[in-house]
Amino acid sequence: MKKIMKVLCVFALVFLAGCSSTNSQDEQKQVVTDFFTYVSKCDIKNLKKITSSSVLNDMELEKMEKELSQYTEEEYGKVFVEETDKFKKAIFKDLFTDIEIKDVKEDGDKVKVTVTGKEKDYSKIDFDSNELNTTAQNYITEHYDEISKVVQKEGENAALIKVFDEIAPTLYQTMTDTYKKAPTKKLTSTVTLEKKDDKWIITGLDE
């Protein structure tokens, strides 16, 4: 009986160890899945919780988000703010697509996760903020009398908001169409994870 109990205990330990390994991989896979989900939603706040600052800096995601968010202040008007937000979400949503986790391997105290999919190459597109000023100036020139009346009745700030709100749909539709034409390339990437404070954190993203 003692021998049988001993065998059962050994079997139970092996079984639990196997379960622990599987659960660990599930946790790591979930972190990688969450990473690409947060990117698609332009969720910088949650990305910072599971990704090292060096990875975010290398990808320039936060920089891109900040460049776009500077145009979401109230001084630009409600329509302009809404169009900016729509544009920001559109380009982040298309950055990575068809992501699949192919392999999970332990590498010392690190874990390497291989993912495949598609990636938009936005480096081929220049986001020129000067286009905003040029479009605004052209609109002012074409609607000078109308804008002058707004200035007289409601002030310069109201006139500025009117200009930004009027140009927003056309401006951002043009920009969205341009970014959607960015070339798509195949993605095969190795995501490195390390455990810090009992949480798996992405510390590397290599193609």
mmCIF file of C-alpha atoms in Angstrom:
data_model
loop_
_atom_site.group_PDB
_atom_site.id
_atom_site.type_symbol
_atom_site.label_atom_id
_atom_site.label_comp_id
_atom_site.label_asym_id
_atom_site.label_seq_id
_atom_site.Cartn_x
_atom_site.Cartn_y
_atom_site.Cartn_z
ATOM 1 C CA MET A 1 0.000 0.000 0.000
ATOM 2 C CA LYS A 2 2.842 2.399 0.892
ATOM 3 C CA LYS A 3 4.466 1.742 -2.480
ATOM 4 C CA ILE A 4 1.197 2.424 -4.284
ATOM 5 C CA MET A 5 0.700 5.678 -2.351
ATOM 6 C CA LYS A 6 4.277 6.710 -3.145
ATOM 7 C CA VAL A 7 3.734 6.068 -6.859
ATOM 8 C CA LEU A 8 0.473 8.010 -6.783
ATOM 9 C CA CYS A 9 2.161 10.947 -5.051
ATOM 10 C CA VAL A 10 4.939 11.010 -7.643
ATOM 11 C CA PHE A 11 2.357 10.810 -10.426
ATOM 12 C CA ALA A 12 0.390 13.672 -8.843
ATOM 13 C CA LEU A 13 3.498 15.867 -8.611
ATOM 14 C CA VAL A 14 4.389 15.213 -12.247
ATOM 15 C CA PHE A 15 0.816 15.942 -13.293
ATOM 16 C CA LEU A 16 0.721 19.196 -11.318
ATOM 17 C CA ALA A 17 4.072 20.252 -12.747
ATOM 18 C CA GLY A 18 2.704 19.650 -16.236
ATOM 19 C CA CYS A 19 -0.404 21.686 -15.458
ATOM 20 C CA SER A 20 1.691 24.494 -14.027
ATOM 21 C CA SER A 21 3.796 24.628 -17.189
ATOM 22 C CA THR A 22 0.704 24.747 -19.382
ATOM 23 C CA ASN A 23 -0.892 27.501 -17.312
ATOM 24 C CA SER A 24 2.344 29.461 -17.462
ATOM 25 C CA GLN A 25 2.357 29.277 -21.250
ATOM 26 C CA ASP A 26 -1.280 30.333 -21.338
ATOM 27 C CA GLU A 27 -0.390 33.368 -19.242
ATOM 28 C CA GLN A 28 2.477 34.304 -21.524
ATOM 29 C CA LYS A 29 0.353 33.819 -24.642
ATOM 30 C CA GLN A 30 -2.321 36.043 -23.116
ATOM 31 C CA VAL A 31 0.195 38.835 -22.494
ATOM 32 C CA VAL A 32 1.304 38.697 -26.134
ATOM 33 C CA THR A 33 -2.329 38.612 -27.311
ATOM 34 C CA ASP A 34 -3.133 41.573 -25.063
ATOM 35 C CA PHE A 35 -0.168 43.484 -26.480
ATOM 36 C CA PHE A 36 -1.453 43.335 -30.042
ATOM 37 C CA THR A 37 -5.014 44.042 -28.868
ATOM 38 C CA TYR A 38 -3.900 47.156 -26.987
ATOM 39 C CA VAL A 39 -1.912 48.337 -30.002
ATOM 40 C CA SER A 40 -4.963 47.970 -32.248
ATOM 41 C CA LYS A 41 -6.969 50.087 -29.795
ATOM 42 C CA CYS A 42 -4.204 52.669 -29.340
ATOM 43 C CA ASP A 43 -4.384 51.872 -25.623
ATOM 44 C CA ILE A 44 -1.035 53.281 -24.489
ATOM 45 C CA LYS A 45 -2.048 53.184 -20.814
ATOM 46 C CA ASN A 46 -2.500 49.399 -20.777
ATOM 47 C CA LEU A 47 0.471 48.827 -23.081
ATOM 48 C CA LYS A 48 2.694 50.419 -20.446
ATOM 49 C CA LYS A 49 1.486 47.839 -17.915
ATOM 50 C CA ILE A 50 2.713 44.848 -19.934
ATOM 51 C CA THR A 51 5.516 46.314 -22.062
ATOM 52 C CA SER A 52 8.916 47.722 -21.133
ATOM 53 C CA SER A 53 9.567 51.377 -21.936
ATOM 54 C CA SER A 54 12.455 50.401 -24.239
ATOM 55 C CA VAL A 55 10.142 48.328 -26.457
ATOM 56 C CA LEU A 56 7.560 51.125 -26.642
ATOM 57 C CA ASN A 57 10.279 53.660 -27.434
ATOM 58 C CA ASP A 58 11.738 51.494 -30.205
ATOM 59 C CA MET A 59 8.308 51.077 -31.793
ATOM 60 C CA GLU A 60 7.571 54.810 -31.377
ATOM 61 C CA LEU A 61 3.926 53.986 -30.622
ATOM 62 C CA GLU A 62 3.663 56.511 -27.813
ATOM 63 C CA LYS A 63 5.360 59.159 -29.943
ATOM 64 C CA MET A 64 2.875 58.573 -32.769
ATOM 65 C CA GLU A 65 -0.047 58.709 -30.344
ATOM 66 C CA LYS A 66 1.203 61.969 -28.797
ATOM 67 C CA GLU A 67 1.653 63.592 -32.206
ATOM 68 C CA LEU A 68 -1.968 62.863 -33.007
ATOM 69 C CA SER A 69 -3.306 63.708 -29.552
ATOM 70 C CA GLN A 70 -1.978 67.265 -29.743
ATOM 71 C CA TYR A 71 -4.908 67.908 -32.063
ATOM 72 C CA THR A 72 -7.534 66.758 -29.599
ATOM 73 C CA GLU A 73 -7.626 69.905 -27.489
ATOM 74 C CA GLU A 74 -10.934 71.732 -27.215
ATOM 75 C CA GLU A 75 -9.532 74.762 -29.062
ATOM 76 C CA TYR A 76 -9.846 72.807 -32.306
ATOM 77 C CA GLY A 77 -13.584 72.248 -31.976
ATOM 78 C CA LYS A 78 -15.730 69.187 -31.379
ATOM 79 C CA VAL A 79 -15.819 67.965 -34.987
ATOM 80 C CA PHE A 80 -12.057 68.272 -35.397
ATOM 81 C CA VAL A 81 -11.435 66.396 -32.131
ATOM 82 C CA GLU A 82 -13.793 63.592 -33.190
ATOM 83 C CA GLU A 83 -12.193 63.278 -36.638
ATOM 84 C CA THR A 84 -8.713 63.199 -35.097
ATOM 85 C CA ASP A 85 -9.730 60.415 -32.745
ATOM 86 C CA LYS A 86 -11.288 58.401 -35.591
ATOM 87 C CA PHE A 87 -8.139 58.770 -37.662
ATOM 88 C CA LYS A 88 -5.898 57.746 -34.762
ATOM 89 C CA LYS A 89 -7.960 54.624 -34.103
ATOM 90 C CA ALA A 90 -8.024 53.725 -37.806
ATOM 91 C CA ILE A 91 -4.253 53.693 -38.288
ATOM 92 C CA PHE A 92 -3.537 51.836 -35.034
ATOM 93 C CA LYS A 93 -6.222 49.263 -35.822
ATOM 94 C CA ASP A 94 -4.523 48.412 -39.125
ATOM 95 C CA LEU A 95 -0.933 48.404 -37.817
ATOM 96 C CA PHE A 96 -0.895 44.647 -37.043
ATOM 97 C CA THR A 97 -3.356 42.142 -38.506
ATOM 98 C CA ASP A 98 -3.810 38.351 -38.712
ATOM 99 C CA ILE A 99 -1.606 37.818 -35.648
ATOM 100 C CA GLU A 100 -1.053 34.167 -34.677
ATOM 101 C CA ILE A 101 1.070 32.683 -31.894
ATOM 102 C CA LYS A 102 3.185 29.895 -33.346
ATOM 103 C CA ASP A 103 5.611 28.814 -30.644
ATOM 104 C CA VAL A 104 6.498 29.352 -26.966
ATOM 105 C CA LYS A 105 9.972 28.440 -25.687
ATOM 106 C CA GLU A 106 11.744 28.941 -22.391
ATOM 107 C CA ASP A 107 15.158 30.597 -22.604
ATOM 108 C CA GLY A 108 16.628 30.609 -19.122
ATOM 109 C CA ASP A 109 14.553 33.023 -17.051
ATOM 110 C CA LYS A 110 13.011 34.429 -20.229
ATOM 111 C CA VAL A 111 10.327 33.144 -22.566
ATOM 112 C CA LYS A 112 10.398 33.555 -26.345
ATOM 113 C CA VAL A 113 7.078 33.662 -28.183
ATOM 114 C CA THR A 114 7.049 33.466 -31.975
ATOM 115 C CA VAL A 115 4.214 35.300 -33.721
ATOM 116 C CA THR A 116 3.293 35.709 -37.374
ATOM 117 C CA GLY A 117 0.947 38.070 -39.164
ATOM 118 C CA LYS A 118 0.941 41.231 -41.232
ATOM 119 C CA GLU A 119 2.245 44.719 -40.484
ATOM 120 C CA LYS A 120 1.615 48.080 -42.101
ATOM 121 C CA ASP A 121 4.820 49.906 -42.968
ATOM 122 C CA TYR A 122 3.880 53.451 -41.958
ATOM 123 C CA SER A 123 7.518 54.523 -42.270
ATOM 124 C CA LYS A 124 6.777 54.964 -45.963
ATOM 125 C CA ILE A 125 4.211 57.635 -45.083
ATOM 126 C CA ASP A 126 5.135 61.070 -43.776
ATOM 127 C CA PHE A 127 2.747 62.562 -41.243
ATOM 128 C CA ASP A 128 3.241 66.264 -41.983
ATOM 129 C CA SER A 129 1.504 68.548 -39.507
ATOM 130 C CA ASN A 130 2.138 71.470 -41.877
ATOM 131 C CA GLU A 131 -0.651 70.087 -44.059
ATOM 132 C CA LEU A 132 -3.082 71.143 -41.351
ATOM 133 C CA ASN A 133 -1.927 74.759 -41.485
ATOM 134 C CA THR A 134 -1.951 74.828 -45.286
ATOM 135 C CA THR A 135 -5.485 73.432 -45.468
ATOM 136 C CA ALA A 136 -6.642 75.901 -42.827
ATOM 137 C CA GLN A 137 -5.107 78.856 -44.662
ATOM 138 C CA ASN A 138 -6.694 77.814 -47.950
ATOM 139 C CA TYR A 139 -10.094 77.528 -46.287
ATOM 140 C CA ILE A 140 -9.725 80.973 -44.683
ATOM 141 C CA THR A 141 -8.815 82.508 -48.035
ATOM 142 C CA GLU A 142 -11.819 80.938 -49.770
ATOM 143 C CA HIS A 143 -14.284 81.828 -46.986
ATOM 144 C CA TYR A 144 -12.810 85.095 -45.805
ATOM 145 C CA ASP A 145 -16.061 87.106 -45.672
ATOM 146 C CA GLU A 146 -17.929 84.364 -43.845
ATOM 147 C CA ILE A 147 -15.163 83.947 -41.282
ATOM 148 C CA SER A 148 -14.867 87.699 -40.788
ATOM 149 C CA LYS A 149 -18.517 87.840 -39.758
ATOM 150 C CA VAL A 150 -17.942 85.111 -37.177
ATOM 151 C CA VAL A 151 -14.964 87.056 -35.814
ATOM 152 C CA GLN A 152 -17.072 90.202 -35.464
ATOM 153 C CA LYS A 153 -20.010 88.455 -33.778
ATOM 154 C CA GLU A 154 -18.349 85.693 -31.713
ATOM 155 C CA GLY A 155 -14.633 86.449 -31.618
ATOM 156 C CA GLU A 156 -11.448 85.013 -33.113
ATOM 157 C CA ASN A 157 -11.553 81.778 -31.106
ATOM 158 C CA ALA A 158 -15.018 80.927 -32.428
ATOM 159 C CA ALA A 159 -13.833 81.618 -35.963
ATOM 160 C CA LEU A 160 -10.795 79.370 -35.481
ATOM 161 C CA ILE A 161 -12.972 76.529 -34.202
ATOM 162 C CA LYS A 162 -15.262 76.962 -37.212
ATOM 163 C CA VAL A 163 -12.290 76.665 -39.573
ATOM 164 C CA PHE A 164 -10.953 73.509 -37.934
ATOM 165 C CA ASP A 165 -14.394 71.892 -37.761
ATOM 166 C CA GLU A 166 -15.081 72.653 -41.429
ATOM 167 C CA ILE A 167 -11.774 71.279 -42.751
ATOM 168 C CA ALA A 168 -11.624 68.219 -40.463
ATOM 169 C CA PRO A 169 -13.725 65.689 -42.457
ATOM 170 C CA THR A 170 -11.975 66.350 -45.769
ATOM 171 C CA LEU A 171 -8.509 66.615 -44.236
ATOM 172 C CA TYR A 172 -8.730 63.403 -42.253
ATOM 173 C CA GLN A 173 -10.426 61.437 -45.016
ATOM 174 C CA THR A 174 -7.509 62.295 -47.292
ATOM 175 C CA MET A 175 -5.009 61.318 -44.609
ATOM 176 C CA THR A 176 -6.835 58.067 -43.811
ATOM 177 C CA ASP A 177 -6.862 57.103 -47.494
ATOM 178 C CA THR A 178 -3.137 57.872 -47.699
ATOM 179 C CA TYR A 179 -2.242 55.774 -44.664
ATOM 180 C CA LYS A 180 -4.374 52.856 -45.839
ATOM 181 C CA LYS A 181 -2.207 52.759 -48.964
ATOM 182 C CA ALA A 182 0.890 52.118 -46.880
ATOM 183 C CA PRO A 183 2.473 48.804 -47.929
ATOM 184 C CA THR A 184 1.709 45.694 -45.888
ATOM 185 C CA LYS A 185 4.539 43.294 -45.150
ATOM 186 C CA LYS A 186 4.647 39.835 -43.614
ATOM 187 C CA LEU A 187 5.505 39.776 -39.946
ATOM 188 C CA THR A 188 7.473 37.072 -38.178
ATOM 189 C CA SER A 189 8.501 38.317 -34.777
ATOM 190 C CA THR A 190 9.976 36.934 -31.577
ATOM 191 C CA VAL A 191 8.453 38.431 -28.454
ATOM 192 C CA THR A 192 10.624 38.168 -25.346
ATOM 193 C CA LEU A 193 8.941 38.077 -21.938
ATOM 194 C CA GLU A 194 10.443 38.311 -18.481
ATOM 195 C CA LYS A 195 8.773 37.996 -15.111
ATOM 196 C CA LYS A 196 8.901 41.135 -12.977
ATOM 197 C CA ASP A 197 6.997 41.512 -9.724
ATOM 198 C CA ASP A 198 5.190 38.223 -10.472
ATOM 199 C CA LYS A 199 3.947 39.562 -13.828
ATOM 200 C CA TRP A 200 5.079 38.678 -17.334
ATOM 201 C CA ILE A 201 6.381 41.774 -19.137
ATOM 202 C CA ILE A 202 7.341 42.106 -22.808
ATOM 203 C CA THR A 203 10.985 43.205 -22.866
ATOM 204 C CA GLY A 204 11.875 42.471 -26.472
ATOM 205 C CA LEU A 205 10.253 42.493 -29.900
ATOM 206 C CA ASP A 206 12.491 41.309 -32.708
ATOM 207 C CA GLU A 207 11.712 40.648 -36.348
#
